[in-house]
Short mmCIF file of C-alpha atoms and ligand atoms in Angstrom, two decimals:
data_model
loop_
_atom_site.label_atom_id
_atom_site.label_comp_id
_atom_site.label_asym_id
_atom_site.label_seq_id
_atom_site.Cartn_x
_atom_site.Cartn_y
_atom_site.Cartn_z
CA UNK A 1 -31.31 -15.56 -38.47
CA UNK A 2 -28.98 -16.34 -41.49
CA UNK A 3 -25.47 -16.19 -41.55
CA UNK A 4 -23.65 -17.36 -44.80
CA UNK A 5 -19.47 -17.32 -44.26
CA UNK A 6 -17.28 -17.51 -47.78
CA UNK A 7 -14.65 -18.83 -46.99
CA UNK A 8 -11.64 -19.41 -49.21
CA UNK A 9 -10.76 -23.17 -49.43
CA UNK A 10 -7.33 -22.98 -51.13
CA UNK A 11 -4.47 -20.61 -50.79
CA UNK A 12 -6.60 -17.74 -51.20
CA UNK A 13 -7.27 -15.82 -54.63
CA UNK A 14 -10.54 -17.80 -54.95
CA UNK A 15 -12.56 -15.14 -56.24
CA UNK A 16 -14.37 -14.66 -52.73
CA UNK A 17 -14.71 -10.81 -54.44
CA UNK A 18 -17.16 -12.42 -57.29
CA UNK A 19 -18.99 -14.82 -55.03
CA UNK A 20 -19.50 -11.79 -52.35
CA UNK A 21 -20.66 -10.22 -55.32
CA UNK A 22 -22.82 -12.57 -56.38
CA UNK A 23 -25.11 -12.98 -53.11
CA UNK A 24 -24.85 -8.68 -52.63
CA UNK A 25 -28.97 -8.70 -53.62
CA UNK A 26 -30.30 -10.84 -51.18
CA UNK A 27 -27.47 -9.19 -48.17
CA UNK A 28 -28.16 -6.22 -45.51
CA UNK A 29 -24.54 -6.83 -43.87
CA UNK A 30 -20.88 -8.01 -44.84
CA UNK A 31 -18.85 -8.56 -42.19
CA UNK A 32 -14.85 -8.72 -42.93
CA UNK A 33 -13.37 -10.95 -39.85
CA UNK A 34 -9.94 -11.47 -40.20
CA UNK A 35 -6.32 -10.38 -42.20
CA UNK A 36 -5.58 -6.54 -43.26
CA UNK A 37 -4.92 -4.59 -46.21
CA UNK A 38 -2.96 -8.38 -47.17
CA UNK A 39 -6.22 -9.03 -48.96
CA UNK A 40 -7.50 -7.63 -52.30
CA UNK A 41 -10.92 -8.21 -53.16
CA UNK A 42 -11.00 -7.74 -57.10
CA UNK A 43 -15.11 -7.17 -57.83
CA UNK A 44 -16.26 -6.28 -61.42
CA UNK A 45 -19.19 -3.99 -61.50
CA UNK A 46 -20.67 -3.00 -65.60
CA UNK A 47 -17.47 -1.94 -66.42
CA UNK A 48 -16.17 -0.74 -63.22
CA UNK A 49 -12.95 -2.76 -61.73
CA UNK A 50 -12.94 -2.26 -57.72
CA UNK A 51 -9.94 -3.35 -56.13
CA UNK A 52 -10.34 -3.21 -52.42
CA UNK A 53 -7.32 -4.37 -49.81
CA UNK A 54 -9.43 -3.79 -46.11
CA UNK A 55 -12.32 -2.49 -46.74
CA UNK A 56 -15.26 -5.06 -47.10
CA UNK A 57 -16.47 -5.14 -51.35
CA UNK A 58 -20.39 -3.69 -49.60
CA UNK A 59 -19.10 -1.12 -49.43
CA UNK A 60 -20.01 -0.70 -53.17
CA UNK A 61 -23.37 -1.41 -52.46
CA UNK A 62 -25.78 0.91 -51.23
CA UNK A 63 -28.00 -1.22 -49.43
CA UNK A 64 -25.02 -2.92 -47.05
CA UNK A 65 -23.84 -1.97 -43.33
CA UNK A 66 -20.36 -3.19 -44.40
CA UNK A 67 -17.95 -4.13 -41.40
CA UNK A 68 -14.73 -4.52 -40.17
CA UNK A 69 -14.63 -6.77 -37.26
CA UNK A 70 -12.46 -7.32 -34.00
CA UNK A 71 -10.43 -9.61 -36.13
CA UNK A 72 -8.98 -7.55 -38.47
CA UNK A 73 -5.97 -5.72 -37.87
CA UNK A 74 -6.65 -2.24 -39.48
CA UNK A 75 -4.24 0.23 -41.69
CA UNK A 76 -5.35 3.09 -41.02
CA UNK A 77 -3.98 5.02 -43.69
CA UNK A 78 -5.02 2.10 -46.39
CA UNK A 79 -8.70 2.46 -44.09
CA UNK A 80 -8.80 6.45 -44.82
CA UNK A 81 -6.80 6.16 -48.73
CA UNK A 82 -9.45 2.67 -49.54
CA UNK A 83 -12.47 4.78 -48.28
CA UNK A 84 -11.72 8.12 -50.18
CA UNK A 85 -10.57 7.34 -53.62
CA UNK A 86 -14.71 5.00 -53.35
CA UNK A 87 -15.50 8.63 -52.54
CA UNK A 88 -14.10 10.01 -55.96
CA UNK A 89 -15.57 6.87 -57.75
CA UNK A 90 -18.75 8.61 -56.22
CA UNK A 91 -19.33 5.08 -54.07
CA UNK A 92 -21.81 6.27 -50.75
CA UNK A 93 -18.78 5.26 -48.09
CA UNK A 94 -20.98 7.06 -44.70
CA UNK A 95 -22.36 3.63 -43.71
CA UNK A 96 -18.68 1.66 -42.95
CA UNK A 97 -18.45 0.67 -39.16
CA UNK A 98 -14.94 -0.72 -37.67
CA UNK A 99 -14.69 -2.84 -34.16
CA UNK A 100 -13.14 -1.01 -31.18
CA UNK A 101 -11.59 -3.90 -30.43
CA UNK A 102 -9.35 -4.58 -34.11
CA UNK A 103 -5.43 -3.47 -33.25
CA UNK A 104 -4.22 -1.45 -35.40
CA UNK A 105 -1.40 -1.58 -37.73
CA UNK A 106 1.65 1.06 -36.88
CA UNK A 107 4.29 1.69 -38.67
CA UNK A 108 7.10 0.15 -36.86
CA UNK A 109 5.02 -3.20 -38.01
CA UNK A 110 5.52 -3.11 -41.39
CA UNK A 111 9.19 -2.16 -40.88
CA UNK A 112 9.49 -4.98 -38.71
CA UNK A 113 7.50 -7.09 -41.14
CA UNK A 114 10.58 -6.26 -43.53
CA UNK A 115 13.16 -6.60 -41.35
CA UNK A 116 12.05 -10.20 -40.48
CA UNK A 117 11.57 -11.06 -44.27
CA UNK A 118 15.43 -9.17 -45.26
CA UNK A 119 16.99 -11.76 -42.18
CA UNK A 120 15.21 -15.24 -43.18
CA UNK A 121 16.78 -14.36 -46.28
CA UNK A 122 16.15 -17.70 -48.19
CA UNK A 123 12.91 -18.88 -45.37
CA UNK A 124 11.45 -16.05 -45.97
CA UNK A 125 7.76 -16.96 -45.86
CA UNK A 126 6.66 -13.94 -49.03
CA UNK A 127 4.66 -11.61 -46.42
CA UNK A 128 2.47 -8.87 -48.31
CA UNK A 129 4.91 -6.65 -45.98
CA UNK A 130 1.91 -5.13 -44.60
CA UNK A 131 3.10 -6.14 -41.12
CA UNK A 132 0.15 -8.34 -40.35
CA UNK A 133 2.38 -11.01 -39.08
CA UNK A 134 4.01 -8.14 -36.01
CA UNK A 135 0.33 -6.36 -35.36
CA UNK A 136 -1.21 -9.90 -34.68
CA UNK A 137 1.83 -11.12 -32.68
CA UNK A 138 1.53 -7.01 -30.58
CA UNK A 139 -2.43 -8.80 -30.18
CA UNK A 140 -0.99 -12.13 -28.16
CA UNK A 141 1.61 -10.23 -26.49
CA UNK A 142 -1.27 -7.28 -25.18
CA UNK A 143 1.04 -5.34 -26.52
CA UNK A 144 -1.23 -4.06 -28.99
CA UNK A 145 -2.94 -0.49 -29.79
CA UNK A 146 -7.03 -0.79 -30.35
CA UNK A 147 -8.48 0.68 -32.81
CA UNK A 148 -10.87 2.40 -29.74
CA UNK A 149 -7.01 3.57 -28.16
CA UNK A 150 -6.83 6.10 -31.26
CA UNK A 151 -9.72 8.50 -29.48
CA UNK A 152 -8.33 9.88 -26.33
CA UNK A 153 -4.95 10.43 -27.23
CA UNK A 154 -3.52 9.73 -24.03
CA UNK A 155 -4.60 6.70 -23.77
CA UNK A 156 -2.55 6.08 -26.98
CA UNK A 157 0.54 7.86 -25.73
CA UNK A 158 0.58 5.87 -22.52
CA UNK A 159 -0.09 2.53 -24.67
CA UNK A 160 2.64 3.89 -27.29
CA UNK A 161 4.93 4.44 -23.69
CA UNK A 162 4.70 0.91 -22.71
CA UNK A 163 6.20 -0.66 -26.57
CA UNK A 164 7.92 1.81 -28.32
CA UNK A 165 10.49 2.03 -26.80
CA UNK A 166 11.12 -2.71 -26.91
CA UNK A 167 10.35 -2.40 -30.93
CA UNK A 168 12.64 0.27 -31.46
CA UNK A 169 15.31 -1.65 -29.57
CA UNK A 170 15.11 -4.82 -31.99
CA UNK A 171 14.40 -2.46 -34.73
CA UNK A 172 17.68 -0.68 -34.18
CA UNK A 173 19.60 -3.46 -32.65
CA UNK A 174 18.19 -6.15 -34.51
CA UNK A 175 18.23 -5.48 -37.79
CA UNK A 176 20.19 -2.60 -38.03
CA UNK A 177 16.77 -0.70 -38.97
CA UNK A 178 15.13 2.90 -38.57
CA UNK A 179 13.26 3.90 -35.12
CA UNK A 180 10.26 5.60 -34.82
CA UNK A 181 9.55 8.82 -32.38
CA UNK A 182 6.75 8.46 -29.93
CA UNK A 183 4.90 12.11 -30.67
CA UNK A 184 5.24 11.54 -34.67
CA UNK A 185 3.32 8.18 -34.18
CA UNK A 186 1.14 10.20 -30.94
CA UNK A 187 0.53 12.10 -33.22
CA UNK A 188 -0.91 9.38 -36.50
CA UNK A 189 -2.47 7.29 -34.29
CA UNK A 190 -4.58 10.77 -32.97
CA UNK A 191 -5.47 12.37 -37.17
CA UNK A 192 -6.13 8.71 -37.66
CA UNK A 193 -8.84 8.58 -34.64
CA UNK A 194 -10.90 12.28 -35.10
CA UNK A 195 -10.84 11.07 -38.85
CA UNK A 196 -12.51 7.86 -37.75
CA UNK A 197 -14.38 8.85 -34.49
CA UNK A 198 -17.41 7.88 -35.80
CA UNK A 199 -17.21 4.40 -37.59
CA UNK A 200 -15.59 3.32 -34.35
CA UNK A 201 -18.17 1.21 -32.62
CA UNK A 202 -18.79 -2.50 -31.05
CA UNK A 203 -19.54 -4.64 -34.10
CA UNK A 204 -19.95 -7.10 -32.33
CA UNK A 205 -23.27 -5.38 -30.65
CA UNK A 206 -24.09 -3.96 -34.17
CA UNK A 207 -23.25 -7.72 -35.41
CA UNK A 208 -25.48 -9.57 -33.13
CA UNK A 209 -28.36 -7.03 -33.04
CA UNK A 210 -28.51 -7.55 -36.94
CA UNK A 211 -29.05 -10.88 -36.06
CA UNK A 212 -31.67 -10.83 -33.63
CA UNK A 213 -33.62 -8.61 -35.94
CA UNK A 214 -33.58 -11.23 -38.73
CA UNK A 215 -31.22 -9.91 -41.14
CA UNK A 216 -28.64 -10.96 -43.61
CA UNK A 217 -24.90 -11.04 -42.75
CA UNK A 218 -22.11 -12.35 -44.92
CA UNK A 219 -18.72 -13.18 -42.99
CA UNK A 220 -16.54 -12.83 -46.24
CA UNK A 221 -12.49 -14.98 -45.48
CA UNK A 222 -9.81 -12.90 -46.21
CA UNK A 223 -7.14 -15.10 -47.70
CA UNK A 224 -7.90 -18.93 -47.87
CA UNK A 225 -7.86 -22.25 -45.12
CA UNK A 226 -4.15 -23.45 -46.49
CA UNK A 227 -3.35 -20.29 -45.29
CA UNK A 228 -4.26 -20.55 -42.38
CA UNK A 229 -2.41 -20.03 -39.20
CA UNK A 230 -3.86 -23.63 -37.17
CA UNK A 231 -4.17 -25.26 -40.58
CA UNK A 232 -2.28 -24.63 -43.19
CA UNK A 233 1.39 -24.83 -44.03
CA UNK A 234 3.53 -23.09 -41.29
CA UNK A 235 5.34 -21.47 -40.89
CA UNK A 236 4.42 -20.25 -44.71
CA UNK A 237 1.02 -18.78 -42.91
CA UNK A 238 -0.88 -16.09 -43.05
CA UNK A 239 -1.12 -14.83 -39.10
CA UNK A 240 -4.92 -15.47 -39.00
CA UNK A 241 -7.63 -17.57 -39.34
CA UNK A 242 -9.08 -17.14 -43.02
CA UNK A 243 -11.35 -20.65 -41.72
CA UNK A 244 -14.73 -20.47 -41.16
CA UNK A 245 -14.05 -21.12 -37.16
CA UNK A 246 -12.58 -17.71 -37.39
CA UNK A 247 -15.71 -15.58 -38.09
CA UNK A 248 -17.27 -16.64 -34.64
CA UNK A 249 -13.59 -15.14 -32.80
CA UNK A 250 -13.09 -12.17 -35.37
CA UNK A 251 -16.82 -11.72 -36.30
CA UNK A 252 -18.04 -12.00 -32.88
CA UNK A 253 -21.07 -14.79 -33.62
CA UNK A 254 -21.97 -17.55 -31.65
CA UNK A 255 -20.69 -21.43 -33.43
CA UNK A 256 -24.48 -22.08 -33.07
CA UNK A 257 -25.50 -18.80 -35.16
CA UNK A 258 -23.07 -19.46 -38.44
CA UNK A 259 -26.07 -21.51 -40.94
CA UNK A 260 -24.65 -21.84 -44.29
CA UNK A 261 -20.74 -22.29 -44.97
CA UNK A 262 -19.56 -21.38 -48.85
CA UNK A 263 -16.14 -22.59 -49.41
CA UNK A 264 -15.13 -20.51 -52.44
CA UNK A 265 -11.78 -22.76 -54.75
CA UNK A 266 -10.71 -21.85 -58.50
CA UNK A 267 -10.84 -24.74 -60.64
CA UNK A 268 -7.18 -24.91 -61.01
CA UNK A 269 -4.84 -23.56 -57.68
CA UNK A 270 -2.91 -20.92 -57.56
CA UNK A 271 -0.34 -19.78 -54.40
CA UNK A 272 1.40 -16.35 -54.09
CA UNK A 273 4.81 -16.60 -52.00
CA UNK A 274 6.84 -19.27 -50.09
CA UNK A 275 5.43 -23.24 -49.61
CA UNK A 276 4.90 -26.49 -50.39
CA UNK A 277 3.39 -26.44 -53.83
CA UNK A 278 3.05 -29.82 -54.83
CA UNK A 279 0.78 -29.89 -58.11
CA UNK A 280 2.35 -26.14 -59.00
CA UNK A 281 3.39 -26.38 -62.47
CA UNK A 282 6.61 -24.50 -63.26
CA UNK A 283 6.22 -24.49 -67.54
CA UNK A 284 4.10 -23.64 -70.34
CA UNK A 285 1.27 -25.11 -69.83
CA UNK A 286 1.02 -23.14 -66.24
CA UNK A 287 2.08 -19.62 -67.96
CA UNK A 288 -1.24 -20.32 -70.59
CA UNK A 289 -3.64 -19.94 -66.78
CA UNK A 290 -1.27 -17.79 -65.84
CA UNK A 291 -2.32 -15.44 -68.35
CA UNK A 292 -5.47 -16.32 -69.11
CA UNK A 293 -6.19 -16.05 -65.59
CA UNK A 294 -4.59 -12.59 -65.23
CA UNK A 295 -2.80 -13.55 -61.62
CA UNK A 296 -0.96 -11.61 -60.65
CA UNK A 297 -1.47 -9.86 -56.65
CA UNK A 298 -3.87 -7.41 -56.60
CA UNK A 299 -1.94 -6.60 -53.52
CA UNK A 300 1.80 -7.13 -54.32
CA UNK A 301 1.49 -7.32 -57.90
CA UNK A 302 3.56 -10.46 -57.09
CA UNK A 303 2.98 -13.21 -60.08
CA UNK A 304 0.78 -15.96 -58.34
CA UNK A 305 2.00 -19.74 -58.98
CA UNK A 306 0.01 -22.04 -60.45
CA UNK A 307 -0.59 -25.07 -60.30
CA UNK A 308 -3.41 -27.92 -60.94
CA UNK A 309 -6.70 -28.41 -59.19
CA UNK A 310 -5.72 -30.32 -55.71
CA UNK A 311 -8.18 -32.15 -54.08
CA UNK A 312 -6.69 -33.29 -50.94
CA UNK A 313 -6.29 -29.87 -49.38
CA UNK A 314 -9.21 -28.45 -51.22
CA UNK A 315 -11.20 -31.69 -49.39
CA UNK A 316 -9.30 -30.90 -46.41
CA UNK A 317 -10.06 -26.70 -46.75
CA UNK A 318 -14.23 -28.61 -47.25
CA UNK A 319 -13.75 -30.43 -43.53
CA UNK A 320 -12.21 -27.87 -41.84
CA UNK A 321 -14.60 -25.56 -42.73
CA UNK A 322 -17.68 -27.82 -43.19
CA UNK A 323 -18.36 -26.20 -46.31
CA UNK A 324 -22.24 -26.95 -46.71
CA UNK A 325 -21.67 -25.71 -50.63
CA UNK A 326 -18.87 -24.77 -53.24
CA UNK A 327 -18.62 -22.00 -55.57
CA UNK A 328 -16.31 -22.84 -58.18
CA UNK A 329 -14.59 -19.65 -60.45
CA UNK A 330 -12.29 -19.09 -63.71
CA UNK A 331 -13.41 -22.82 -65.18
CA UNK A 332 -13.92 -20.05 -68.42
CA UNK A 333 -9.59 -20.28 -67.39
CA UNK A 334 -8.99 -23.69 -68.09
CA UNK A 335 -10.92 -24.12 -72.27
CA UNK A 336 -8.36 -24.69 -74.56
CA UNK A 337 -6.27 -27.30 -72.45
CA UNK A 338 -5.67 -30.54 -74.36
CA UNK A 339 -6.25 -32.11 -70.89
CA UNK A 340 -6.74 -30.99 -67.48
CA UNK A 341 -5.28 -33.18 -64.29
CA UNK A 342 -6.28 -32.98 -61.12
CA UNK A 343 -4.67 -33.58 -58.23
CA UNK A 344 -5.87 -37.64 -56.19
CA UNK A 345 -3.14 -38.32 -54.29
CA UNK A 346 0.61 -37.72 -53.57
CA UNK A 347 3.64 -40.48 -53.21
CA UNK A 348 5.68 -39.56 -49.89
CA UNK A 349 8.34 -41.77 -50.05
CA UNK A 350 7.18 -44.50 -51.54
CA UNK A 351 3.92 -44.11 -49.99
CA UNK A 352 0.27 -43.23 -51.27
CA UNK A 353 -1.62 -40.78 -49.08
CA UNK A 354 -5.45 -39.74 -49.60
CA UNK A 355 -4.93 -37.60 -47.05
CA UNK A 356 -3.26 -33.57 -46.42
CA UNK A 357 -0.91 -34.15 -44.08
CA UNK A 358 -0.62 -31.91 -41.44
CA UNK A 359 3.31 -32.01 -41.45
CA UNK A 360 4.93 -29.43 -43.86
CA UNK A 361 7.79 -31.29 -44.02
CA UNK A 362 6.58 -34.63 -45.48
CA UNK A 363 3.89 -31.92 -47.83
CA UNK A 364 7.89 -30.98 -48.95
CA UNK A 365 8.36 -34.45 -50.19
CA UNK A 366 4.50 -34.63 -52.49
CA UNK A 367 4.86 -36.58 -55.54
CA UNK A 368 1.36 -35.34 -56.83
CA UNK A 369 -0.50 -39.29 -58.21
CA UNK A 370 -2.18 -37.47 -61.12
CA UNK A 371 -6.48 -37.83 -62.58
CA UNK A 372 -5.82 -37.24 -66.61
CA UNK A 373 -8.70 -35.46 -67.97
CA UNK A 374 -9.48 -35.16 -71.57
CA UNK A 375 -9.45 -31.00 -72.32
CA UNK A 376 -12.07 -29.10 -73.56
CA UNK A 377 -11.93 -26.28 -76.75
CA UNK A 378 -14.77 -23.73 -76.75
CA UNK A 379 -14.86 -21.36 -74.67
CA UNK A 380 -17.43 -22.39 -71.74
CA UNK A 381 -18.28 -17.62 -71.00
CA UNK A 382 -22.35 -17.85 -72.25
CA UNK A 383 -23.32 -21.12 -70.02
CA UNK A 384 -24.88 -20.55 -67.81
CA UNK A 385 -26.52 -24.31 -66.66
CA UNK A 386 -24.21 -27.16 -66.67
CA UNK A 387 -25.78 -28.53 -69.91
CA UNK A 388 -24.15 -25.74 -71.64
CA UNK A 389 -20.73 -26.52 -70.97
CA UNK A 390 -18.78 -29.00 -72.87
CA UNK A 391 -19.11 -32.87 -71.51
CA UNK A 392 -15.55 -32.82 -71.00
CA UNK A 393 -15.77 -29.87 -68.75
CA UNK A 394 -18.80 -30.73 -67.48
CA UNK A 395 -17.31 -34.16 -66.39
CA UNK A 396 -14.29 -31.79 -64.99
CA UNK A 397 -16.73 -30.25 -62.78
CA UNK A 398 -18.83 -33.53 -61.24
CA UNK A 399 -15.49 -35.69 -60.68
CA UNK A 400 -14.32 -32.63 -59.19
CA UNK A 401 -17.14 -32.25 -56.74
CA UNK A 402 -16.82 -36.00 -56.22
CA UNK A 403 -13.54 -35.66 -54.37
CA UNK A 404 -14.87 -32.84 -53.18
CA UNK A 405 -18.16 -34.65 -51.29
CA UNK A 406 -20.14 -31.46 -50.87
CA UNK A 407 -22.51 -29.82 -54.41
CA UNK A 408 -21.19 -27.46 -56.56
CA UNK A 409 -23.97 -25.11 -56.64
CA UNK A 410 -22.36 -22.01 -58.21
CA UNK A 411 -19.56 -21.97 -61.31
CA UNK A 412 -17.95 -18.91 -62.64
CA UNK A 413 -17.86 -19.21 -66.26
CA UNK A 414 -16.21 -15.05 -66.11
CA UNK A 415 -14.90 -11.95 -64.33
CA UNK A 416 -18.50 -10.78 -65.10
CA UNK A 417 -22.19 -11.55 -62.50
CA UNK A 418 -24.06 -12.97 -65.15
CA UNK A 419 -21.41 -15.08 -66.09
CA UNK A 420 -22.97 -17.50 -63.57
CA UNK A 421 -23.62 -21.08 -63.76
CA UNK A 422 -26.60 -21.65 -60.74
CA UNK A 423 -26.93 -24.51 -59.97
CA UNK A 424 -29.09 -23.83 -56.44
CA UNK A 425 -29.15 -21.01 -54.32
CA UNK A 426 -30.50 -21.04 -51.35
CA UNK A 427 -33.28 -19.45 -50.64
CA UNK A 428 -32.37 -16.63 -48.11
CA UNK A 429 -35.74 -14.04 -46.91
CA UNK A 430 -35.59 -10.95 -49.12
CA UNK A 431 -33.17 -8.62 -47.57
CA UNK A 432 -34.48 -6.37 -44.99
CA UNK A 433 -34.49 -2.97 -46.89
CA UNK A 434 -36.65 -4.61 -49.97
CA UNK A 435 -38.87 -5.63 -47.57
P1 IMP B 501 0.50 -11.72 -44.49
O1 IMP B 501 -0.54 -12.80 -44.66
O2 IMP B 501 2.03 -10.89 -45.64
O3 IMP B 501 2.01 -11.76 -43.24
O4 IMP B 501 1.33 -13.18 -45.48
C1 IMP B 501 1.71 -14.62 -45.20
C2 IMP B 501 1.61 -15.34 -46.71
O5 IMP B 501 0.46 -15.00 -46.77
C3 IMP B 501 2.19 -15.26 -48.05
O6 IMP B 501 2.53 -16.45 -48.47
C4 IMP B 501 1.49 -13.87 -48.41
O7 IMP B 501 1.76 -13.89 -50.12
C5 IMP B 501 0.04 -14.55 -48.71
N1 IMP B 501 -1.17 -13.57 -48.83
C6 IMP B 501 -1.29 -13.09 -47.22
N2 IMP B 501 -2.79 -13.01 -48.20
C7 IMP B 501 -2.91 -13.27 -49.20
C8 IMP B 501 -3.63 -12.49 -50.55
O8 IMP B 501 -4.90 -12.45 -50.18
N3 IMP B 501 -4.09 -14.00 -51.30
C9 IMP B 501 -2.96 -15.03 -51.33
N4 IMP B 501 -1.68 -14.93 -50.11
C10 IMP B 501 -1.92 -13.74 -49.26
#
């Protein structure tokens, strides 16, 4: 019953796409369990680069069933655009399935997201303006539209009739923003339903049946632990639960059905959007890392903030995800630095703190306490075992492992699948398609 969760241990953009790509051969089904088209997965396959926002990266492999599960908020316009784009590039998209229960992002969610961010001005979260927060808010408010509602025009019209007047009042009276016409939205939603009808299914049942058959399933988290609605630095978070527990609520499995959690971290840290980031580098070193690491948001094109690896939040992330192993990405980007630093504690109001503080206030006052390690000049692109790395890089990896308390099984030293140091991979049963 192998169900593996892949989860980001930092603020997203840890390179989870590469982890999925690396394991794809052994997997029958890739399930996305939260977030929406705010995410960005970049997968390099041979000479081709694929940038996906909503469709699970499993779509790129003909043997994998990609699933958008109930915990995802779906903008059907993005979904259809991505499917069309992939089909044009010769990818078979027929296997993709979407949960009946997944909530739909409608144009008024996007308008509300932008209007609220504009109103917050300097206190803005720095969202991706994809309507994620308002769509999840409607879900919690029990006024959301679900994918299954798109399949019946009368149901869709009745549900929109209940919610739209309220949303229009808020948009026009509170924000002076554009409002939306009921019939235009019904037509839009019904059109999406028509095109997606065959794919809209009970994905919980699909997942449970696959597990019962003994298939290998990968639950792919979007964003990262430190953007988690409950465990991140609220309010500078996303509106879902990227943590491994989110795979249960959003993916349709029970906690005891998860048998491995792979935490993914970069060898340094990045963050997009506002919020505390104690190890942020606002100097030439940060700029160098950002340039070499191409640290630009996949979804928004915004430059990512860059900082040293921070062991406190990453260790916290290992704990709350019960990560069983780690994939460390982008080690190659640190090549060429005189020294590399790792944050091992904070000074908060004169006190040494060694655990990630739950309070965003305390975090905003945290001064990082660093360990400084010698850097390495050599390229690490060709390393295929830890022994191939320059000694300084090897020491850096083993020090991170010590600080995080779980084994780093995979180390990425370049964008290609082959540019990976494999220290240990769990022996998966051969994927069903290969038996
Ligand atoms: P939202 O998810 O669009 O509501 O944005 C909330 C916060 O999460 C903002 O700081 C975004 O920059 C951040 N965020 C959302 N999706 C991603 C992602 O895929 N990678 C990194 N940051 C993200």
